[in-house]
mmCIF file of C-alpha atoms and ligand atoms in Angstrom:
data_model
loop_
_atom_site.group_PDB
_atom_site.id
_atom_site.type_symbol
_atom_site.label_atom_id
_atom_site.label_comp_id
_atom_site.label_asym_id
_atom_site.label_seq_id
_atom_site.Cartn_x
_atom_site.Cartn_y
_atom_site.Cartn_z
ATOM 1 C CA MET A 150 110.776 69.288 138.719
ATOM 2 C CA LYS A 151 111.157 70.602 135.199
ATOM 3 C CA PRO A 152 111.411 68.491 132.039
ATOM 4 C CA THR A 153 114.336 69.708 129.922
ATOM 5 C CA ARG A 154 114.320 67.482 126.830
ATOM 6 C CA ILE A 155 113.302 64.100 125.508
ATOM 7 C CA GLU A 156 115.904 61.800 127.047
ATOM 8 C CA HIS A 157 114.979 58.781 124.991
ATOM 9 C CA VAL A 158 112.256 56.934 123.147
ATOM 10 C CA GLY A 159 111.828 53.306 124.182
ATOM 11 C CA ILE A 160 111.014 50.818 121.429
ATOM 12 C CA ALA A 161 110.012 47.244 122.217
ATOM 13 C CA VAL A 162 111.583 44.728 119.824
ATOM 14 C CA LYS A 163 111.460 40.962 119.542
ATOM 15 C CA ASN A 164 115.138 40.472 118.920
ATOM 16 C CA LEU A 165 118.019 42.860 119.571
ATOM 17 C CA ASP A 166 120.341 40.952 117.253
ATOM 18 C CA GLU A 167 118.015 41.847 114.398
ATOM 19 C CA ALA A 168 116.982 45.299 115.557
ATOM 20 C CA ILE A 169 120.467 46.669 116.383
ATOM 21 C CA PRO A 170 121.936 46.376 112.855
ATOM 22 C CA PHE A 171 118.755 47.903 111.414
ATOM 23 C CA TYR A 172 118.896 50.941 113.711
ATOM 24 C CA GLU A 173 122.657 51.307 113.229
ATOM 25 C CA LYS A 174 121.990 51.640 109.519
ATOM 26 C CA LEU A 175 118.954 53.889 109.868
ATOM 27 C CA LEU A 176 120.539 56.269 112.393
ATOM 28 C CA GLN A 177 124.025 55.949 110.883
ATOM 29 C CA THR A 178 125.557 55.477 114.291
ATOM 30 C CA LYS A 179 126.779 52.490 116.307
ATOM 31 C CA CYS A 180 124.867 51.119 119.245
ATOM 32 C CA TYR A 181 127.033 52.332 122.160
ATOM 33 C CA ALA A 182 125.734 50.148 124.990
ATOM 34 C CA VAL A 183 123.872 46.919 125.575
ATOM 35 C CA GLU A 184 122.753 46.400 129.138
ATOM 36 C CA GLU A 185 120.535 43.904 130.915
ATOM 37 C CA VAL A 186 118.179 45.303 133.544
ATOM 38 C CA ALA A 187 117.321 42.101 135.403
ATOM 39 C CA GLU A 188 114.690 43.717 137.595
ATOM 40 C CA GLN A 189 112.744 44.794 134.494
ATOM 41 C CA LYS A 190 113.402 41.512 132.657
ATOM 42 C CA VAL A 191 114.821 43.341 129.650
ATOM 43 C CA LYS A 192 117.964 43.755 127.650
ATOM 44 C CA THR A 193 118.428 47.281 126.364
ATOM 45 C CA ALA A 194 120.483 48.756 123.529
ATOM 46 C CA PHE A 195 121.195 52.472 123.181
ATOM 47 C CA PHE A 196 121.857 54.851 120.307
ATOM 48 C CA THR A 197 122.499 58.580 120.466
ATOM 49 C CA ILE A 198 120.643 60.819 118.072
ATOM 50 C CA GLY A 199 121.273 64.505 118.744
ATOM 51 C CA GLU A 200 120.396 65.268 122.367
ATOM 52 C CA THR A 201 118.174 62.231 122.494
ATOM 53 C CA LYS A 202 118.594 58.493 122.580
ATOM 54 C CA ILE A 203 116.794 55.525 121.191
ATOM 55 C CA GLU A 204 116.438 52.651 123.658
ATOM 56 C CA LEU A 205 115.618 49.267 122.156
ATOM 57 C CA LEU A 206 114.089 46.820 124.625
ATOM 58 C CA GLU A 207 114.061 43.063 124.239
ATOM 59 C CA SER A 208 112.305 40.978 126.853
ATOM 60 C CA THR A 209 114.286 38.300 128.682
ATOM 61 C CA ASP A 210 111.102 36.748 130.100
ATOM 62 C CA PRO A 211 107.656 36.408 128.447
ATOM 63 C CA GLU A 212 106.078 37.364 131.807
ATOM 64 C CA GLY A 213 108.048 40.631 132.038
ATOM 65 C CA PRO A 214 106.523 44.005 131.086
ATOM 66 C CA ILE A 215 108.116 44.092 127.612
ATOM 67 C CA GLY A 216 107.295 40.428 127.001
ATOM 68 C CA LYS A 217 103.638 41.118 127.732
ATOM 69 C CA PHE A 218 103.660 44.295 125.644
ATOM 70 C CA VAL A 219 105.081 42.542 122.569
ATOM 71 C CA GLU A 220 102.665 39.637 123.040
ATOM 72 C CA LYS A 221 99.674 42.005 123.132
ATOM 73 C CA LYS A 222 100.643 44.765 120.718
ATOM 74 C CA GLY A 223 103.661 43.539 118.807
ATOM 75 C CA GLU A 224 106.842 45.530 118.367
ATOM 76 C CA GLY A 225 106.665 49.302 118.522
ATOM 77 C CA VAL A 226 107.021 52.479 120.532
ATOM 78 C CA HIS A 227 106.760 51.522 124.190
ATOM 79 C CA HIS A 228 107.489 54.680 126.178
ATOM 80 C CA LEU A 229 108.677 58.251 126.039
ATOM 81 C CA ALA A 230 111.279 59.434 128.548
ATOM 82 C CA PHE A 231 111.763 63.041 129.631
ATOM 83 C CA ALA A 232 114.923 64.238 131.314
ATOM 84 C CA VAL A 233 113.972 66.278 134.383
ATOM 85 C CA ASP A 234 116.215 68.459 136.491
ATOM 86 C CA GLU A 235 115.466 66.714 139.754
ATOM 87 C CA LEU A 236 113.528 63.512 140.247
ATOM 88 C CA SER A 237 112.670 62.831 143.877
ATOM 89 C CA GLU A 238 110.030 61.206 146.028
ATOM 90 C CA GLU A 239 108.731 64.695 146.787
ATOM 91 C CA SER A 240 108.417 65.733 143.132
ATOM 92 C CA LEU A 241 106.569 62.485 142.406
ATOM 93 C CA ALA A 242 104.249 63.094 145.368
ATOM 94 C CA GLU A 243 103.484 66.516 143.913
ATOM 95 C CA LEU A 244 102.453 64.936 140.602
ATOM 96 C CA ALA A 245 100.313 62.402 142.469
ATOM 97 C CA SER A 246 98.560 65.231 144.302
ATOM 98 C CA ASP A 247 97.641 66.626 140.855
ATOM 99 C CA ASP A 248 95.929 63.284 140.127
ATOM 100 C CA VAL A 249 98.723 61.898 137.958
ATOM 101 C CA ARG A 250 98.789 58.135 138.376
ATOM 102 C CA LEU A 251 102.271 56.914 139.283
ATOM 103 C CA ILE A 252 103.698 53.486 138.531
ATOM 104 C CA ASP A 253 106.697 54.288 140.742
ATOM 105 C CA LYS A 254 106.097 56.272 143.918
ATOM 106 C CA LYS A 255 109.841 56.507 144.454
ATOM 107 C CA PRO A 256 112.646 56.927 141.922
ATOM 108 C CA ARG A 257 114.482 53.693 141.149
ATOM 109 C CA ARG A 258 117.584 52.769 139.170
ATOM 110 C CA GLY A 259 117.128 52.315 135.461
ATOM 111 C CA ALA A 260 119.539 51.584 132.630
ATOM 112 C CA GLU A 261 122.672 53.750 132.535
ATOM 113 C CA GLY A 262 122.450 54.330 136.303
ATOM 114 C CA LEU A 263 119.760 56.994 135.927
ATOM 115 C CA ARG A 264 117.087 57.614 138.532
ATOM 116 C CA ILE A 265 113.792 56.844 136.841
ATOM 117 C CA ALA A 266 110.075 56.699 137.549
ATOM 118 C CA PHE A 267 107.158 55.777 135.298
ATOM 119 C CA LEU A 268 103.786 57.496 135.002
ATOM 120 C CA HIS A 269 100.743 55.432 134.091
ATOM 121 C CA PRO A 270 99.449 55.868 130.512
ATOM 122 C CA LYS A 271 95.882 56.183 131.899
ATOM 123 C CA SER A 272 96.767 59.632 133.182
ATOM 124 C CA THR A 273 99.068 60.802 130.362
ATOM 125 C CA HIS A 274 96.666 60.528 127.424
ATOM 126 C CA GLY A 275 97.842 57.072 126.544
ATOM 127 C CA VAL A 276 101.626 57.404 126.645
ATOM 128 C CA LEU A 277 103.672 55.368 129.082
ATOM 129 C CA THR A 278 105.936 58.136 130.367
ATOM 130 C CA GLU A 279 109.295 57.818 132.057
ATOM 131 C CA LEU A 280 110.963 60.616 133.980
ATOM 132 C CA CYS A 281 114.711 60.402 134.493
ATOM 133 C CA SER A 282 117.474 62.370 136.091
ATOM 134 C CA GLU A 283 121.147 61.846 136.883
HETATM 135 ZN ZN1 LIG B 382 113.362 54.010 129.086
#
């Protein structure tokens, strides 16, 4: 499993209706998708910037992961996502055998239909890390 680029940077926001126009202006591009990921209790909004995307995340439930994050730390960078050539249960097991702490032992469906898995910030020097592949 080889990382090929930064797929996106996830930013936790309080309110997409406020954050989207700001980022449209800053990045000089329109938000191209808004999607709710019910399982994660978030609504996401995407922007393309070069080969990378910005993913804004608004919580739909104060008890969800983004709700708790914003409550504790406020708005800000939430996670970094690397595109990898092939994300599988086996490649995750290999990371785990190198003492990388996994949040997801198996790939699951994320926004945009990608296969995703998260690594715990305790074993990535403090960065919540997402791996994703087609
Ligand atoms: Zn993400």
